[in-house]
Amino acid sequence: MRRRRLPEIRLALMMMTRLPVGSFEGPAPEITHARWAFPLAGVPLALIVWAVLAGAGALGLPPLVGGLLAVTALVLATGGLHHDGLADFSDGMGGRDRAQRLEIMRDSRVGSYGVLALILAVGLGAAALAAFPSGPQTGLALLLCAVVSRLAILVVMDWLPPARDDGLGHLAASAGKDRMCWLPGGLLSLLIVPFVGLAGVLALLVMTAAVWIVGQRAKARLGGQTGDVLGAVQLCSEIAGWVVLSAAL
């Protein structure tokens, strides 16, 4: 069991981050078998954001500069994966029908809606992080948002059908609705919440609302989910959690 789980965690890190985790000597696990580990990929990312915020504070940098540096570090660590998804999803929502929306989302170019979404995401995220207090509770709060927002990807994978016959959304659907894969991320989230307190509970509620809003929008406009939808779900829910925690901690 352990020999099988470790490669699946490595694959999840390869898919969700740009962190150096080596390569496979033999065949890589199937994506559908590794998706349970998606929330765990948030752990090193949260630690990176926390370290940058703490380092900026120790150097006496203005809080907003620290927030922007933390967002920059996160983008570098993920390769901008989820930001790209948010931009494509935002652009696609401007299409006149389902087919055109999906076609726009495939286009590698970024339109005005996508640019505005990225500006808002980076600005709001940096401002929220800038308001976080220093200390270990901030690290736990960031960890909660990182894990829950990636757990949300699994939820939306099982909630919405794939909008295309290829891509990540289609691969997820081929695995069936195995809600046991939610268990590791769900348990880790529940373990963190008590240490964050009421602020953590409020963050969970708002993050759930953000996931529902993006999911409902994708269902109504696209008829299902795609990899870009999943990226938008992750980023929107994480930033929503940051905003709540910046005010509640």
GROMACS .gro file of C-alpha atoms in nm:
model
  249
    1MET     CA    1   0.000   0.000   0.000
    2ARG     CA    2   0.277   0.243   0.099
    3ARG     CA    3   0.468   0.174  -0.223
    4ARG     CA    4   0.159   0.261  -0.424
    5ARG     CA    5   0.062   0.573  -0.228
    6LEU     CA    6   0.398   0.747  -0.245
    7PRO     CA    7   0.405   0.754  -0.629
    8GLU     CA    8   0.047   0.882  -0.626
    9ILE     CA    9   0.148   1.169  -0.396
   10ARG     CA   10   0.442   1.243  -0.624
   11LEU     CA   11   0.211   1.251  -0.928
   12ALA     CA   12  -0.027   1.486  -0.747
   13LEU     CA   13   0.265   1.720  -0.670
   14MET     CA   14   0.376   1.703  -1.033
   15MET     CA   15   0.028   1.796  -1.153
   16MET     CA   16  -0.054   2.064  -0.898
   17THR     CA   17   0.288   2.225  -0.847
   18ARG     CA   18   0.621   2.291  -1.014
   19LEU     CA   19   0.816   2.169  -0.714
   20PRO     CA   20   1.112   1.939  -0.786
   21VAL     CA   21   0.986   1.594  -0.682
   22GLY     CA   22   1.193   1.377  -0.914
   23SER     CA   23   1.064   1.142  -1.180
   24PHE     CA   24   0.924   0.791  -1.206
   25GLU     CA   25   1.159   0.501  -1.270
   26GLY     CA   26   0.871   0.289  -1.398
   27PRO     CA   27   0.518   0.361  -1.521
   28ALA     CA   28   0.348   0.657  -1.353
   29PRO     CA   29   0.022   0.597  -1.162
   30GLU     CA   30  -0.304   0.686  -1.331
   31ILE     CA   31  -0.431   1.036  -1.258
   32THR     CA   32  -0.762   0.896  -1.141
   33HIS     CA   33  -0.583   0.694  -0.873
   34ALA     CA   34  -0.377   0.991  -0.754
   35ARG     CA   35  -0.649   1.252  -0.721
   36TRP     CA   36  -0.701   1.172  -0.351
   37ALA     CA   37  -0.362   1.337  -0.295
   38PHE     CA   38  -0.452   1.668  -0.463
   39PRO     CA   39  -0.537   1.834  -0.127
   40LEU     CA   40  -0.203   1.717   0.016
   41ALA     CA   41  -0.025   1.912  -0.258
   42GLY     CA   42  -0.146   2.224  -0.082
   43VAL     CA   43   0.072   2.154   0.223
   44PRO     CA   44   0.412   2.259   0.077
   45LEU     CA   45   0.248   2.549  -0.107
   46ALA     CA   46   0.101   2.685   0.216
   47LEU     CA   47   0.440   2.652   0.384
   48ILE     CA   48   0.601   2.851   0.101
   49VAL     CA   49   0.347   3.134   0.134
   50TRP     CA   50   0.390   3.138   0.511
   51ALA     CA   51   0.770   3.144   0.485
   52VAL     CA   52   0.764   3.436   0.241
   53LEU     CA   53   0.523   3.635   0.458
   54ALA     CA   54   0.733   3.566   0.766
   55GLY     CA   55   1.054   3.655   0.584
   56ALA     CA   56   0.909   3.980   0.452
   57GLY     CA   57   0.794   4.071   0.801
   58ALA     CA   58   1.134   3.992   0.950
   59LEU     CA   59   1.298   4.219   0.693
   60GLY     CA   60   1.062   4.502   0.785
   61LEU     CA   61   0.901   4.521   0.441
   62PRO     CA   62   0.559   4.686   0.411
   63PRO     CA   63   0.276   4.432   0.457
   64LEU     CA   64   0.143   4.477   0.104
   65VAL     CA   65   0.489   4.410  -0.041
   66GLY     CA   66   0.502   4.094   0.166
   67GLY     CA   67   0.158   3.993   0.036
   68LEU     CA   68   0.261   4.050  -0.325
   69LEU     CA   69   0.583   3.854  -0.274
   70ALA     CA   70   0.385   3.567  -0.120
   71VAL     CA   71   0.145   3.559  -0.416
   72THR     CA   72   0.441   3.570  -0.653
   73ALA     CA   73   0.602   3.276  -0.475
   74LEU     CA   74   0.277   3.081  -0.498
   75VAL     CA   75   0.246   3.151  -0.871
   76LEU     CA   76   0.602   3.033  -0.926
   77ALA     CA   77   0.545   2.721  -0.718
   78THR     CA   78   0.229   2.626  -0.909
   79GLY     CA   79   0.338   2.749  -1.251
   80GLY     CA   80   0.034   2.977  -1.250
   81LEU     CA   81  -0.181   2.670  -1.312
   82HIS     CA   82  -0.491   2.788  -1.130
   83HIS     CA   83  -0.450   3.151  -1.235
   84ASP     CA   84  -0.449   3.032  -1.595
   85GLY     CA   85  -0.767   2.837  -1.529
   86LEU     CA   86  -0.937   3.141  -1.377
   87ALA     CA   87  -0.838   3.361  -1.673
   88ASP     CA   88  -0.964   3.110  -1.932
   89PHE     CA   89  -1.286   3.048  -1.739
   90SER     CA   90  -1.352   3.423  -1.710
   91ASP     CA   91  -1.293   3.475  -2.081
   92GLY     CA   92  -1.515   3.181  -2.171
   93MET     CA   93  -1.810   3.318  -1.978
   94GLY     CA   94  -1.836   3.595  -2.238
   95GLY     CA   95  -1.920   3.354  -2.522
   96ARG     CA   96  -2.261   3.357  -2.683
   97ASP     CA   97  -2.326   2.982  -2.651
   98ARG     CA   98  -2.178   2.669  -2.494
   99ALA     CA   99  -1.970   2.572  -2.798
  100GLN     CA  100  -1.813   2.916  -2.830
  101ARG     CA  101  -1.746   2.937  -2.456
  102LEU     CA  102  -1.557   2.608  -2.462
  103GLU     CA  103  -1.366   2.718  -2.771
  104ILE     CA  104  -1.266   3.046  -2.608
  105MET     CA  105  -1.143   2.856  -2.302
  106ARG     CA  106  -0.918   2.643  -2.526
  107ASP     CA  107  -0.759   2.954  -2.677
  108SER     CA  108  -0.418   3.022  -2.521
  109ARG     CA  109  -0.467   3.396  -2.559
  110VAL     CA  110  -0.604   3.595  -2.264
  111GLY     CA  111  -0.889   3.837  -2.323
  112SER     CA  112  -1.007   4.140  -2.128
  113TYR     CA  113  -1.223   3.937  -1.887
  114GLY     CA  114  -0.930   3.711  -1.810
  115VAL     CA  115  -0.693   4.002  -1.752
  116LEU     CA  116  -0.938   4.172  -1.518
  117ALA     CA  117  -0.995   3.846  -1.328
  118LEU     CA  118  -0.621   3.800  -1.280
  119ILE     CA  119  -0.573   4.159  -1.163
  120LEU     CA  120  -0.852   4.119  -0.909
  121ALA     CA  121  -0.726   3.778  -0.795
  122VAL     CA  122  -0.368   3.892  -0.745
  123GLY     CA  123  -0.464   4.225  -0.588
  124LEU     CA  124  -0.727   4.084  -0.354
  125GLY     CA  125  -0.509   3.790  -0.259
  126ALA     CA  126  -0.206   4.008  -0.183
  127ALA     CA  127  -0.412   4.257   0.017
  128ALA     CA  128  -0.566   3.977   0.222
  129LEU     CA  129  -0.229   3.816   0.294
  130ALA     CA  130  -0.088   4.154   0.391
  131ALA     CA  131  -0.347   4.175   0.670
  132PHE     CA  132  -0.256   3.838   0.823
  133PRO     CA  133  -0.095   3.861   1.168
  134SER     CA  134   0.242   3.700   1.229
  135GLY     CA  135   0.267   3.375   1.420
  136PRO     CA  136   0.196   3.003   1.390
  137GLN     CA  137  -0.182   3.050   1.361
  138THR     CA  138  -0.126   3.224   1.028
  139GLY     CA  139   0.058   2.917   0.902
  140LEU     CA  140  -0.231   2.692   1.005
  141ALA     CA  141  -0.484   2.929   0.847
  142LEU     CA  142  -0.293   2.926   0.518
  143LEU     CA  143  -0.267   2.547   0.537
  144LEU     CA  144  -0.643   2.521   0.586
  145CYS     CA  145  -0.715   2.730   0.277
  146ALA     CA  146  -0.460   2.542   0.067
  147VAL     CA  147  -0.597   2.200   0.158
  148VAL     CA  148  -0.968   2.285   0.142
  149SER     CA  149  -0.942   2.468  -0.191
  150ARG     CA  150  -0.777   2.163  -0.349
  151LEU     CA  151  -1.028   1.931  -0.184
  152ALA     CA  152  -1.289   2.145  -0.360
  153ILE     CA  153  -1.142   2.027  -0.692
  154LEU     CA  154  -1.237   1.669  -0.603
  155VAL     CA  155  -1.586   1.777  -0.498
  156VAL     CA  156  -1.651   1.958  -0.826
  157MET     CA  157  -1.505   1.667  -1.025
  158ASP     CA  158  -1.772   1.441  -0.874
  159TRP     CA  159  -2.048   1.702  -0.870
  160LEU     CA  160  -2.038   1.814  -1.233
  161PRO     CA  161  -2.006   1.598  -1.546
  162PRO     CA  162  -1.722   1.670  -1.788
  163ALA     CA  163  -1.802   1.943  -2.038
  164ARG     CA  164  -1.563   1.791  -2.292
  165ASP     CA  165  -1.465   1.446  -2.413
  166ASP     CA  166  -1.100   1.504  -2.326
  167GLY     CA  167  -0.886   1.684  -2.072
  168LEU     CA  168  -0.868   1.661  -1.694
  169GLY     CA  169  -1.243   1.680  -1.648
  170HIS     CA  170  -1.296   1.379  -1.872
  171LEU     CA  171  -1.021   1.181  -1.698
  172ALA     CA  172  -1.183   1.253  -1.363
  173ALA     CA  173  -1.521   1.133  -1.481
  174SER     CA  174  -1.371   0.803  -1.599
  175ALA     CA  175  -1.285   0.722  -1.238
  176GLY     CA  176  -1.644   0.735  -1.122
  177LYS     CA  177  -1.772   0.913  -0.814
  178ASP     CA  178  -1.537   0.769  -0.552
  179ARG     CA  179  -1.604   0.995  -0.256
  180MET     CA  180  -1.358   0.797  -0.045
  181CYS     CA  181  -1.089   0.998  -0.223
  182TRP     CA  182  -1.222   1.300  -0.032
  183LEU     CA  183  -1.128   1.135   0.298
  184PRO     CA  184  -0.757   1.229   0.338
  185GLY     CA  185  -0.811   1.596   0.252
  186GLY     CA  186  -1.131   1.610   0.454
  187LEU     CA  187  -0.971   1.462   0.765
  188LEU     CA  188  -0.671   1.693   0.739
  189SER     CA  189  -0.901   1.993   0.708
  190LEU     CA  190  -1.100   1.888   1.015
  191LEU     CA  191  -0.779   1.845   1.212
  192ILE     CA  192  -0.666   2.199   1.127
  193VAL     CA  193  -0.993   2.385   1.192
  194PRO     CA  194  -0.986   2.365   1.576
  195PHE     CA  195  -0.643   2.529   1.582
  196VAL     CA  196  -0.768   2.818   1.370
  197GLY     CA  197  -1.085   2.858   1.574
  198LEU     CA  198  -1.407   3.032   1.475
  199ALA     CA  199  -1.221   3.212   1.196
  200GLY     CA  200  -1.152   2.873   1.039
  201VAL     CA  201  -1.519   2.778   1.051
  202LEU     CA  202  -1.618   3.107   0.889
  203ALA     CA  203  -1.353   3.056   0.622
  204LEU     CA  204  -1.488   2.708   0.546
  205LEU     CA  205  -1.839   2.846   0.501
  206VAL     CA  206  -1.730   3.124   0.268
  207MET     CA  207  -1.502   2.891   0.070
  208THR     CA  208  -1.793   2.649   0.027
  209ALA     CA  209  -2.006   2.935  -0.104
  210ALA     CA  210  -1.733   3.034  -0.351
  211VAL     CA  211  -1.710   2.675  -0.479
  212TRP     CA  212  -2.087   2.659  -0.520
  213ILE     CA  213  -2.102   2.990  -0.710
  214VAL     CA  214  -1.826   2.893  -0.956
  215GLY     CA  215  -1.968   2.543  -0.995
  216GLN     CA  216  -2.319   2.668  -1.061
  217ARG     CA  217  -2.187   2.916  -1.316
  218ALA     CA  218  -1.997   2.639  -1.495
  219LYS     CA  219  -2.302   2.413  -1.488
  220ALA     CA  220  -2.528   2.680  -1.633
  221ARG     CA  221  -2.289   2.813  -1.899
  222LEU     CA  222  -2.084   2.505  -1.991
  223GLY     CA  223  -2.296   2.211  -1.883
  224GLY     CA  224  -2.016   2.074  -1.666
  225GLN     CA  225  -1.657   2.109  -1.557
  226THR     CA  226  -1.323   2.136  -1.734
  227GLY     CA  227  -0.967   2.174  -1.614
  228ASP     CA  228  -1.010   2.552  -1.631
  229VAL     CA  229  -1.322   2.532  -1.417
  230LEU     CA  230  -1.133   2.327  -1.159
  231GLY     CA  231  -0.852   2.586  -1.156
  232ALA     CA  232  -1.104   2.866  -1.106
  233VAL     CA  233  -1.270   2.674  -0.824
  234GLN     CA  234  -0.939   2.628  -0.644
  235LEU     CA  235  -0.821   2.986  -0.677
  236CYS     CA  236  -1.152   3.155  -0.600
  237SER     CA  237  -1.212   2.943  -0.291
  238GLU     CA  238  -0.857   2.992  -0.160
  239ILE     CA  239  -0.871   3.369  -0.201
  240ALA     CA  240  -1.216   3.375  -0.040
  241GLY     CA  241  -1.069   3.193   0.258
  242TRP     CA  242  -0.778   3.437   0.278
  243VAL     CA  243  -1.014   3.735   0.278
  244VAL     CA  244  -1.225   3.596   0.563
  245LEU     CA  245  -0.921   3.500   0.768
  246SER     CA  246  -0.755   3.837   0.714
  247ALA     CA  247  -1.049   3.996   0.890
  248ALA     CA  248  -1.125   3.726   1.147
  249LEU     CA  249  -0.783   3.624   1.281
   0.00000   0.00000   0.00000
